[in-house]
mmCIF file of C-alpha atoms in Angstrom:
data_model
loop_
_atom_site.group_PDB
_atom_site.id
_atom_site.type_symbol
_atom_site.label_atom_id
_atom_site.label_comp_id
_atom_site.label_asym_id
_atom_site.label_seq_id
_atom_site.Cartn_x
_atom_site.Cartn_y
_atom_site.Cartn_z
ATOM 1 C CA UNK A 1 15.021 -18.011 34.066
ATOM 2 C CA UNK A 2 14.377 -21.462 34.788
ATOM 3 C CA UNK A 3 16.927 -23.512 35.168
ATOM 4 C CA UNK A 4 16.581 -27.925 35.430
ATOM 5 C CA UNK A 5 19.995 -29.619 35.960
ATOM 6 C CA UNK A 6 22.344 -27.829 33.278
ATOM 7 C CA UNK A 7 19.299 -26.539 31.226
ATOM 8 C CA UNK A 8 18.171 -22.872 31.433
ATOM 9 C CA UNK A 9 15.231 -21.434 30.106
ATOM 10 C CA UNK A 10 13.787 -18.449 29.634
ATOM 11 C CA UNK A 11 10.325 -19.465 29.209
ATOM 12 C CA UNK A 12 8.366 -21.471 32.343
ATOM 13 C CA UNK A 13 5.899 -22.527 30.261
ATOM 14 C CA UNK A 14 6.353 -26.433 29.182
ATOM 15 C CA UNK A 15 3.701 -27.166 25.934
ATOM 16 C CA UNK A 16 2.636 -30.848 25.868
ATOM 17 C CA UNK A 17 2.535 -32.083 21.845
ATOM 18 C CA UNK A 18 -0.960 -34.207 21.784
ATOM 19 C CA UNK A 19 -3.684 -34.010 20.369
ATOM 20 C CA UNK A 20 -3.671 -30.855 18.222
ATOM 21 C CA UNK A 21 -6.431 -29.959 15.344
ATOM 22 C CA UNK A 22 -3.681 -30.218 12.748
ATOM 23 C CA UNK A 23 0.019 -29.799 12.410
ATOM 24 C CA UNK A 24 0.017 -26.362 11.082
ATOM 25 C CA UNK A 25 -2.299 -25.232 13.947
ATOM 26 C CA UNK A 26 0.176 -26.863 16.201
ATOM 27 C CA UNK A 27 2.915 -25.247 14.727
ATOM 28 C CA UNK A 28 1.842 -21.738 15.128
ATOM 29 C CA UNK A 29 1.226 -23.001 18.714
ATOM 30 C CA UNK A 30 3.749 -23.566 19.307
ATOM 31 C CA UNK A 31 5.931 -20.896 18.029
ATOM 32 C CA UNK A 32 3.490 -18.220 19.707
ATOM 33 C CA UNK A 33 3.498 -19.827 23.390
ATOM 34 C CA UNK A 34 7.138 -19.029 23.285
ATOM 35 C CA UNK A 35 7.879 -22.060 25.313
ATOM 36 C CA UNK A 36 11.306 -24.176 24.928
ATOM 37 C CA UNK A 37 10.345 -27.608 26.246
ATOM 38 C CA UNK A 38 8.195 -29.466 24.541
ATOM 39 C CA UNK A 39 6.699 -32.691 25.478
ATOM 40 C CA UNK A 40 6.366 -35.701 23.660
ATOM 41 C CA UNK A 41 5.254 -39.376 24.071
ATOM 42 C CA UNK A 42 7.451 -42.637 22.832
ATOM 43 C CA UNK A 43 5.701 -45.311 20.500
ATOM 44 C CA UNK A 44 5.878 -47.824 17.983
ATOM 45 C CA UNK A 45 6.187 -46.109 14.343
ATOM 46 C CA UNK A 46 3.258 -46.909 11.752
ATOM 47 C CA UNK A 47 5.946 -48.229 9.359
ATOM 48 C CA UNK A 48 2.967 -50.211 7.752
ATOM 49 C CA UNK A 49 1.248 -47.244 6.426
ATOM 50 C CA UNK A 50 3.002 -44.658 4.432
ATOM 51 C CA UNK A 51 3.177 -41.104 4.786
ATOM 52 C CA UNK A 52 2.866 -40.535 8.222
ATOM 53 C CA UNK A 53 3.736 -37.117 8.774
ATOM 54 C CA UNK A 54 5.565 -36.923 12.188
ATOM 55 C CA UNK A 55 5.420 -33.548 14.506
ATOM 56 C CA UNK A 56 9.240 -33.867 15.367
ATOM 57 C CA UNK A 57 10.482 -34.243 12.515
ATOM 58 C CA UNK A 58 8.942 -30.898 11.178
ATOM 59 C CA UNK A 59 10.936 -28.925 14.175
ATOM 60 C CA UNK A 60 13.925 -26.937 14.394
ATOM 61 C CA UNK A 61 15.027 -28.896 17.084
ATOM 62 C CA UNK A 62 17.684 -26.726 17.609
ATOM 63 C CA UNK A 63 15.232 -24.217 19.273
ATOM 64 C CA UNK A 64 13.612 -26.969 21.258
ATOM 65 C CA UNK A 65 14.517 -28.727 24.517
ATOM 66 C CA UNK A 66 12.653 -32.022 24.031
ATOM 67 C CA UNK A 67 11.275 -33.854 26.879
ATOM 68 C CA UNK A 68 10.053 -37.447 26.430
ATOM 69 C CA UNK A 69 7.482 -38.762 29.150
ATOM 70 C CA UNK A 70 7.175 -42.574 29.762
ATOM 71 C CA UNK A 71 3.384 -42.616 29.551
ATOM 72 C CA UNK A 72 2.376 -45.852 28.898
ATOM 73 C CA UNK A 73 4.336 -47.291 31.688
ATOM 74 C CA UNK A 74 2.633 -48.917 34.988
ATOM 75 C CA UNK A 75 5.532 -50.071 36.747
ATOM 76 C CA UNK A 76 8.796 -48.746 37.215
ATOM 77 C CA UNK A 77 10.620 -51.694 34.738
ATOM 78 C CA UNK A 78 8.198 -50.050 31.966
ATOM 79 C CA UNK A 79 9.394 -46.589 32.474
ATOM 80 C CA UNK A 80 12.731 -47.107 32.485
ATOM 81 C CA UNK A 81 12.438 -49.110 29.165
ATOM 82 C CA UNK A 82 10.192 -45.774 27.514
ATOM 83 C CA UNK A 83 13.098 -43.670 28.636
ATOM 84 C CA UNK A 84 16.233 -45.715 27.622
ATOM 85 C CA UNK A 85 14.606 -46.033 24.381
ATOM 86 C CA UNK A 86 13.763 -42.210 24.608
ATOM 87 C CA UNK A 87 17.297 -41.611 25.373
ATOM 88 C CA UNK A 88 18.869 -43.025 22.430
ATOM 89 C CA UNK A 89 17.481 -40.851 19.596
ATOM 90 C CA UNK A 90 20.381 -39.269 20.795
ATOM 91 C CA UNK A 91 18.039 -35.897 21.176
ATOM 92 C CA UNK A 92 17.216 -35.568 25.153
ATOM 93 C CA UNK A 93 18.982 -35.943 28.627
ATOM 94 C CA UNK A 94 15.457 -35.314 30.806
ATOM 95 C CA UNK A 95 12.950 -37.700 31.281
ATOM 96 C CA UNK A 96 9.569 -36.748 32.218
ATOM 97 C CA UNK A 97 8.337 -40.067 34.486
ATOM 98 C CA UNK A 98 5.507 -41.079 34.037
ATOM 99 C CA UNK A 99 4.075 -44.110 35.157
ATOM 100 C CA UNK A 100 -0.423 -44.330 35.677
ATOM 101 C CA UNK A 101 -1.320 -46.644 38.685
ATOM 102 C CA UNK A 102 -5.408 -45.796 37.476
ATOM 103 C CA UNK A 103 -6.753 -46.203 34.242
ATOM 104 C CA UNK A 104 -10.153 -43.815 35.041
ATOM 105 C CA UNK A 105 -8.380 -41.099 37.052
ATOM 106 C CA UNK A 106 -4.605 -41.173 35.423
ATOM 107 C CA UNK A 107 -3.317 -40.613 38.729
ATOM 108 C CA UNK A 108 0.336 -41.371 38.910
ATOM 109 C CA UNK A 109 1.594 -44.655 40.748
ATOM 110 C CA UNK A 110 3.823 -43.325 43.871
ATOM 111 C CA UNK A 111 5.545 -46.061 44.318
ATOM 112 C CA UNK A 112 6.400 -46.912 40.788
ATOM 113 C CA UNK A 113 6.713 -43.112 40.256
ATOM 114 C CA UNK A 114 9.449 -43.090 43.110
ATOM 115 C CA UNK A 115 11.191 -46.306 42.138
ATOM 116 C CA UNK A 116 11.487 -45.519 38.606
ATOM 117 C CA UNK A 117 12.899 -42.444 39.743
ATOM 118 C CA UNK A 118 15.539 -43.717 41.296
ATOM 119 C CA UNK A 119 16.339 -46.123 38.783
ATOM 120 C CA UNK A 120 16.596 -43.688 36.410
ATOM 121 C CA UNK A 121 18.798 -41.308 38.499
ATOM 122 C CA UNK A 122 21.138 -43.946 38.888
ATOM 123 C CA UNK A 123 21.092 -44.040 35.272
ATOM 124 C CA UNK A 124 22.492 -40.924 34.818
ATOM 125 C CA UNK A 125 19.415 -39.281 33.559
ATOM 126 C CA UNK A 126 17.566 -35.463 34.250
ATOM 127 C CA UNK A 127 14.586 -36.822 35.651
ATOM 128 C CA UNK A 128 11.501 -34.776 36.280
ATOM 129 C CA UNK A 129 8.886 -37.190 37.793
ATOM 130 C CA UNK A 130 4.772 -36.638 37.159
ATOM 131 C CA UNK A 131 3.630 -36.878 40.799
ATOM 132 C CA UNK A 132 0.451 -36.222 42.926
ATOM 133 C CA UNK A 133 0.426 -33.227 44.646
ATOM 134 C CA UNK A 134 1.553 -35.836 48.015
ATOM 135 C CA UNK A 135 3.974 -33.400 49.862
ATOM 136 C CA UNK A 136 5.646 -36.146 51.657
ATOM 137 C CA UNK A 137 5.861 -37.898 48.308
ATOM 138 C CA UNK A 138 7.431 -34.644 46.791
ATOM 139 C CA UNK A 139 9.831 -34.572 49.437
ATOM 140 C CA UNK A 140 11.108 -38.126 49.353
ATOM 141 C CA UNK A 141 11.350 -37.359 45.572
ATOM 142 C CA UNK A 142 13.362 -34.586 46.009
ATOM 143 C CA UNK A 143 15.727 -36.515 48.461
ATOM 144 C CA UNK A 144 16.452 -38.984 45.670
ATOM 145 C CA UNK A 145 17.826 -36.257 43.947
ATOM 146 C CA UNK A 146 15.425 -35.658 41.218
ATOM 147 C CA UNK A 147 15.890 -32.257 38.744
ATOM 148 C CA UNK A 148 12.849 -31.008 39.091
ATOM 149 C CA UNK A 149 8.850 -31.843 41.215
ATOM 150 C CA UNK A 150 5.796 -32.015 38.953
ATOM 151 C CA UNK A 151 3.105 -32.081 40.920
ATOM 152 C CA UNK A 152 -0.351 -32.489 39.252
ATOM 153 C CA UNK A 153 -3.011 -29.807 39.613
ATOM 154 C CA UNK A 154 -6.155 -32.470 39.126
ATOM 155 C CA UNK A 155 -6.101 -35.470 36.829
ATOM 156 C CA UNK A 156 -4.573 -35.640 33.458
ATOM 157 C CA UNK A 157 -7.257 -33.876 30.740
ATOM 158 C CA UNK A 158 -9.876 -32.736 33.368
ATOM 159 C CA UNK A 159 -9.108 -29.075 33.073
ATOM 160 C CA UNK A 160 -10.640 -28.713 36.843
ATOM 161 C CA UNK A 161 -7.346 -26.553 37.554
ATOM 162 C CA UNK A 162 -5.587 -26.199 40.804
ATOM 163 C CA UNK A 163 -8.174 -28.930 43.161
ATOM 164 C CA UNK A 164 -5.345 -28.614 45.954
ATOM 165 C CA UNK A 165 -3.398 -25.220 45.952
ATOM 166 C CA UNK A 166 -2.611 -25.676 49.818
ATOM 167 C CA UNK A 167 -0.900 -28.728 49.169
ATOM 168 C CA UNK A 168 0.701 -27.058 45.741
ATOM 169 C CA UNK A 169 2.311 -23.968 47.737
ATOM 170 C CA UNK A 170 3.562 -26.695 50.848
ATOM 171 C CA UNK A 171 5.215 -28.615 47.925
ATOM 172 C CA UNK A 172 6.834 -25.331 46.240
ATOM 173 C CA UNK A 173 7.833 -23.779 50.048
ATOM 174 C CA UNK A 174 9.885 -26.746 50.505
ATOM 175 C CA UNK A 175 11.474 -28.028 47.473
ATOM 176 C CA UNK A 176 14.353 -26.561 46.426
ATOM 177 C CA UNK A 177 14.550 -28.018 42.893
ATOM 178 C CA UNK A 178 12.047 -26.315 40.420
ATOM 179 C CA UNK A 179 8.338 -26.895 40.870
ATOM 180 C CA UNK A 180 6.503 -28.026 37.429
ATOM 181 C CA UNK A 181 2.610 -27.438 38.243
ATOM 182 C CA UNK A 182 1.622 -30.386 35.516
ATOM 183 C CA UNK A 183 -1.862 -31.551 34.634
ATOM 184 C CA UNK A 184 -5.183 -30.604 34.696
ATOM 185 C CA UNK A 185 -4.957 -27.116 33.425
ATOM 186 C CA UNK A 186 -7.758 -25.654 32.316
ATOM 187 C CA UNK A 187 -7.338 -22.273 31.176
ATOM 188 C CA UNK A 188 -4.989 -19.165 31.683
ATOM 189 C CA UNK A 189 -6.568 -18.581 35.398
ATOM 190 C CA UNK A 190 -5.006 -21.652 36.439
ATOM 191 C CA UNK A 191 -1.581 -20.952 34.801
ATOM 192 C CA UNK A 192 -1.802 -17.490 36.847
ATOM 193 C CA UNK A 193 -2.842 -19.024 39.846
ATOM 194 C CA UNK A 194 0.049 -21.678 39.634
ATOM 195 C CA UNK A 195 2.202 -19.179 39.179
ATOM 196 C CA UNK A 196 1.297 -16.796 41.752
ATOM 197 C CA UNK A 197 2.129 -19.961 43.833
ATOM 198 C CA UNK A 198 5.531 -19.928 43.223
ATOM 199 C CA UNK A 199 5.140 -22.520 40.824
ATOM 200 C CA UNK A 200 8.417 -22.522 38.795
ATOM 201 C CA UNK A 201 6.608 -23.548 35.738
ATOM 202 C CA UNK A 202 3.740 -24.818 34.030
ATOM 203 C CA UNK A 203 3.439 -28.234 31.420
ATOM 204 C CA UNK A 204 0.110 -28.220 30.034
ATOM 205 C CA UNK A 205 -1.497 -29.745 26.841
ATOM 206 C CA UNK A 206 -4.781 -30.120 26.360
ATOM 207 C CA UNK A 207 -5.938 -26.655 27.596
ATOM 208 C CA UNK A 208 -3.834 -25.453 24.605
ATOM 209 C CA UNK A 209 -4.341 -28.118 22.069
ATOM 210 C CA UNK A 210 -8.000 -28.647 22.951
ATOM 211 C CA UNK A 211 -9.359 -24.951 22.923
ATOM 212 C CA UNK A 212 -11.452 -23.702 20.420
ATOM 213 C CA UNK A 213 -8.442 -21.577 18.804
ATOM 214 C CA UNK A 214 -5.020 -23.360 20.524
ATOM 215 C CA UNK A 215 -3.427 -20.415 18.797
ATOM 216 C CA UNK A 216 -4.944 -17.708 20.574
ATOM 217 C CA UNK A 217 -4.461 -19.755 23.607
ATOM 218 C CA UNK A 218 -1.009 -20.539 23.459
ATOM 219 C CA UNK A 219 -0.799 -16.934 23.772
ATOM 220 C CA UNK A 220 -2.772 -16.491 26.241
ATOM 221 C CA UNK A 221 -1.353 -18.672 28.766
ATOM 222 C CA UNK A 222 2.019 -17.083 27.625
ATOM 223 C CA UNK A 223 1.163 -13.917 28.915
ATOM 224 C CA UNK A 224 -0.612 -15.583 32.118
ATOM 225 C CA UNK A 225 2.927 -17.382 33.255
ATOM 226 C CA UNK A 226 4.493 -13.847 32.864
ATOM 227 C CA UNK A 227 1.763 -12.278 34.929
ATOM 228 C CA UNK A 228 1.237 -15.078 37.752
ATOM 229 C CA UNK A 229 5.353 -15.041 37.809
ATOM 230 C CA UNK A 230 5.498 -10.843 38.317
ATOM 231 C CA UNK A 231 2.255 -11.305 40.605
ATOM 232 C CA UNK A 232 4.561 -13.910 42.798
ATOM 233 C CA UNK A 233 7.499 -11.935 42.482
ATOM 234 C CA UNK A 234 5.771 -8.341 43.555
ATOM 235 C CA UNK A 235 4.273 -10.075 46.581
ATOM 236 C CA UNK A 236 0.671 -10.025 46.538
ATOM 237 C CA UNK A 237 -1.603 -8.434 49.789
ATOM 238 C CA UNK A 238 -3.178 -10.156 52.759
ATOM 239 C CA UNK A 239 -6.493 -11.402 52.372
ATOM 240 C CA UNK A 240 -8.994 -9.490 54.780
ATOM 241 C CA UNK A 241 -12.418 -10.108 55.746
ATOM 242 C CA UNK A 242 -13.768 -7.147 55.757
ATOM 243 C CA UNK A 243 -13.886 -3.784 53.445
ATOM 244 C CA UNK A 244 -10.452 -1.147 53.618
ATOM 245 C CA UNK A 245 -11.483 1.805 52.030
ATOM 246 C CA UNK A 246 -9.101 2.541 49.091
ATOM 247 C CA UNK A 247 -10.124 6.172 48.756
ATOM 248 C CA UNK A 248 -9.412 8.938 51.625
ATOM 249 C CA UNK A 249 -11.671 8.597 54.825
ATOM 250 C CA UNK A 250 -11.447 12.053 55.172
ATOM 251 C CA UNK A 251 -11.982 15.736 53.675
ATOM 252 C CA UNK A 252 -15.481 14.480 51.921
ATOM 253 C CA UNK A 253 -17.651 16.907 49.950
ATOM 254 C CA UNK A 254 -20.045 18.106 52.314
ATOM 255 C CA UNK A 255 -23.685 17.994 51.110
ATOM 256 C CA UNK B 1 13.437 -64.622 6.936
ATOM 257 C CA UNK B 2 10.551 -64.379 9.556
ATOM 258 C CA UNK B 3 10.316 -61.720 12.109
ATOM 259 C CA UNK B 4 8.289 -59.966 14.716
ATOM 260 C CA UNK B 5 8.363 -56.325 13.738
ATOM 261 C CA UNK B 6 6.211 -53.565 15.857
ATOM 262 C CA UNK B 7 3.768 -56.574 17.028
ATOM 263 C CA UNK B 8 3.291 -57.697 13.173
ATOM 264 C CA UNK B 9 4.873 -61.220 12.246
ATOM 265 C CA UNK B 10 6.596 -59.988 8.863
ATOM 266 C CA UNK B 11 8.818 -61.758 6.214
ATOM 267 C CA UNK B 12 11.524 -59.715 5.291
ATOM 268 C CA UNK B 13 13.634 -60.735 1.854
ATOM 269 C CA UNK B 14 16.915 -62.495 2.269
ATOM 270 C CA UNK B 15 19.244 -59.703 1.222
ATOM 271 C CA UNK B 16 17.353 -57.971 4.296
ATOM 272 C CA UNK B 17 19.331 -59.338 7.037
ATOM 273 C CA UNK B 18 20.740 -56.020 9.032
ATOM 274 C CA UNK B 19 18.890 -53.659 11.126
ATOM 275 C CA UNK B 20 20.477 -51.102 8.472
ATOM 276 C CA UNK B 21 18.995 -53.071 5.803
ATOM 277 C CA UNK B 22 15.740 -53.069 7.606
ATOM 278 C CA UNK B 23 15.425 -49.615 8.078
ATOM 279 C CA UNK B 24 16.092 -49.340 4.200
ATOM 280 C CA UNK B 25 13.521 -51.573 3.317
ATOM 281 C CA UNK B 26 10.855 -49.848 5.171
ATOM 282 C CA UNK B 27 12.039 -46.476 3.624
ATOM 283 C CA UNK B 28 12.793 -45.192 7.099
ATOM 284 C CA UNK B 29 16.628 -44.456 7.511
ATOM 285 C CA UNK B 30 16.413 -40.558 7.268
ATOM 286 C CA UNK B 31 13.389 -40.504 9.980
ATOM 287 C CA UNK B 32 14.257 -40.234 13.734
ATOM 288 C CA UNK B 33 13.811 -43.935 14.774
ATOM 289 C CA UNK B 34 15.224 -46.096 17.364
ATOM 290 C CA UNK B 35 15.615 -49.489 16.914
ATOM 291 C CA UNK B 36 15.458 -52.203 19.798
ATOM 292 C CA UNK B 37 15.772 -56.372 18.712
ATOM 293 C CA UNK B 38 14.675 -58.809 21.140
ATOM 294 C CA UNK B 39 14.176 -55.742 23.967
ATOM 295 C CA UNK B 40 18.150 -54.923 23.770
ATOM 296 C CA UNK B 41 18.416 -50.867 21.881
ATOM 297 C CA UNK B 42 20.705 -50.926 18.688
ATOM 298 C CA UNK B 43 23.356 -48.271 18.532
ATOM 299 C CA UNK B 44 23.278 -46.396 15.426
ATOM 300 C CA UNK B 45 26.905 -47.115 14.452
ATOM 301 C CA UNK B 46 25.751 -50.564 14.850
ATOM 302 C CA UNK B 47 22.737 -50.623 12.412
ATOM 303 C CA UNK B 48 25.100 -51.996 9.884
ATOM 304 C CA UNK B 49 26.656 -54.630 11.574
ATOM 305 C CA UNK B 50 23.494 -55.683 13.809
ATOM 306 C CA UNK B 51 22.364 -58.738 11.705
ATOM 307 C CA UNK B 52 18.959 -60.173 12.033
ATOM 308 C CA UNK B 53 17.852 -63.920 12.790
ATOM 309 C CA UNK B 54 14.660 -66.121 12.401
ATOM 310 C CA UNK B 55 12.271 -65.276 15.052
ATOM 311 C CA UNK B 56 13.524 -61.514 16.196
ATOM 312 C CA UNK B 57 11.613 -59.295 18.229
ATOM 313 C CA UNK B 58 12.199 -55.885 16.472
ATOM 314 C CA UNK B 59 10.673 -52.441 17.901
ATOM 315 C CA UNK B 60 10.900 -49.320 15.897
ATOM 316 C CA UNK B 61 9.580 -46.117 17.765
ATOM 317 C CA UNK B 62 9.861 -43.029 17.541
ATOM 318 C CA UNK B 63 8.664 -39.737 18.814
ATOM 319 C CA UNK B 64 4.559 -38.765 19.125
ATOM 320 C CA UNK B 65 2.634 -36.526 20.233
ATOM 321 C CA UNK B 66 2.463 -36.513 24.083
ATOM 322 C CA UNK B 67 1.292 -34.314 27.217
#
C-alpha cells in the first residue's frame, strides 16, 4: 500500500497523461498499468476550435486519484497560481510542484521548488514537490512538511534511468514521507531498480506513452514495480568480488 | 462587449454578460473548466452571478495531458 497524506493506494506506480499515440491507446494504458494516480498538466482550453476531445473527461474519475503538476511555472508565484486553479475543478487535493529553473535540461528550480512548497502547504494543500535528487534539498523539503519526495532519476524525457542511485537510496533512507522516483525513466529496468531502492513509487510518462506499443509497456512496468518492490522487501545479497560456488564443493564425480 | 479571453481579444454579444453566460456561449458548461477573470478564480455557484465588464481578462483551463 502506498499511502500520501489521507490517500492509500494499492498501486506504486504513478502514469503521467502526455503525449500518447491516441486516446484509445492511452486508454488501454492506462487501464492495464493498474495504476491509480494519474498525472495531468493545467492549460488554457482551445475553446476556439471545436471538438476537442479531452483525456479527462473520457475517465471514470471515480477510479482515478488525479494529480495536477504546475509545469509551466518558473517561480514559485506561477506554481501556486497552476495549482489554485488546479484545485478548483473541485477534483484533486495533491499538487504535484513543479516549477523548471532550465529550459534545455528541465531540471527543477530548488529554490522556487522549496518556496512554492511552502506556500502551498500553508495553503492547505497535499503537496508532492518534483525535486533533484539534492539530499539536503529532500530533507529541507521534508521538514516543511511536504506529503511525499519526488526525486528525479535524470532529466525530464531522457529515459537515461537512475544517473544517481547513491544519492536516490540516501534520499529514501532518510525520508520518512513516501519516496516518488519521478523522471527520466526509461524502461522497466529502471522501474525495478527504483524499486529495489526502496523507492515508494514510480511517476513515469514518456517511457510508457513513447514506446513502440505503450500498451504492452504499461504492463510491463506494472509487473516491474511489483518485482523491484518484493526484490526490496526480500532483501537482496551482498555484492562480492569474487566467485561463491553455488553448487557443493565437495563429493565430485571422480574421473 | 470587448474582452480578453484565453490571450484572444474577443467580442462577446450583449446578452453575454455572465461568466455563466460565457461558458454557454462557447458551448462549454458540461466540460470540466475553471474559470479565472482578471487572475481572481470564479466559484462555480458564482458563474451566474459573476458579471462581465469591458476590458476583462478571462482564463478558461482545464485539464491536459501532463507527465
Amino acid at each position: 500500500m502506498l499511502n500520501i497524506a489521507h490517500h492509500t493506494f494499492k498501486s506504486r506506480l504513478l502514469l503521467g497523461t502526455g503525449k500518447y499515440p491516441s486516446f484509445e491507446i492511452q486508454k488501454q494504458a492506462v487501464e492495464v498499468s493498474e495504476a491509480e494516480i494519474l498525472t495531468f498538466a493545467v492549460r488554457r482550453m482551445n475553446i476556439f476550435e471545436d471538438g476537442q476531445p479531452n483525456f479527462l473527461e473520457q475517465l471514470d474519475l471515480n477510479k482515478y486519484t488525479l494529480l495536477p503538476n504546475t509545469a509551466g511555472a518558473k517561480t514559485a508565484e506561477e506554481a501556486v497560481r497552476i495549482a489554485k486553479l488546479a484545485h478548483a475543478s473541485g477534483l484533486c487535493d495533491m499538487i504535484k510542484v513543479e516549477v523548471i529553473g532550465d529550459d534545455r535540461t528541465l531540471l527543477p528550480d530548488p529554490i522556487e521548488t522549496l518556496r512554492a512548497s511552502e506556500m502551498l502547504l500553508n495553503e492547505g494543500f497535499i503537496v508532492l514537490p518534483y525535486t533533484s535528487d539534492d539530499v539536503v534539498l529532500a530533507k529541507r523539503l521534508e521538514d516543511l512538511g511536504v506529503h511525499a519526495i519526488m526525486p528525479g532519476a535524470s532529466p525530464i524525457g531522457s529515459g537515461k534511468g537512475i544517473i544517481n542511485p547513491l544519492n536516490l537510496k540516501f534520499i529514501i533512507e532518510q525520508s520518512k514521507v513516501p519516496v516518488i522516483v519521478d523522471a527520466g525513466i526509461g524502461s522497466p529496468k529502471d522501474v525495478a531498480y527504483a524499486m529495489e531502492l526502496g523507492a515508494d513509487g514510480v511517476l513515469l510518462n514518456t517511457a510508457v506513452s513513447g514506446a513502440k506499443d505503450p500498451i504492452k509497456m504499461a504492463e510491463a512496468v506494472k509487473y516491474a514495480i511489483e518485482a523491484g518492490r518484493l526484490g526490496y522487501e526480500a532483501g537482496r545479497i551482498e555484492e562480492k568480488d569474487y566467485a561463491v560456488a553455488s553448487s557443493p564443493v565437495t563429493g565430485m564425480v571422480g574421473s | 462587449m470587448n474582452i480578453q479571453l484565453n490571450g484572444k481579444l474577443v467580442e462577446l454579444p450583449k446578452e453575454t454578460d455572465s461568466v455563466e453566460e460565457l461558458l454557454k456561449h462557447y458551448n462549454l458548461q458540461n466540460r470540466i473548466a475553471v474559470v479565472e477573470v482578471n487572475k481572481e478564480i470564479v466559484k462555480k455557484e458564482d458563474y451566474q452571478n459573476k458579471s462581465l465588464a469591458n476590458g476583462d481578462v478571462i482564463e478558461i483551463i482545464h485539464f491536459v495531458g501532463g507527465g
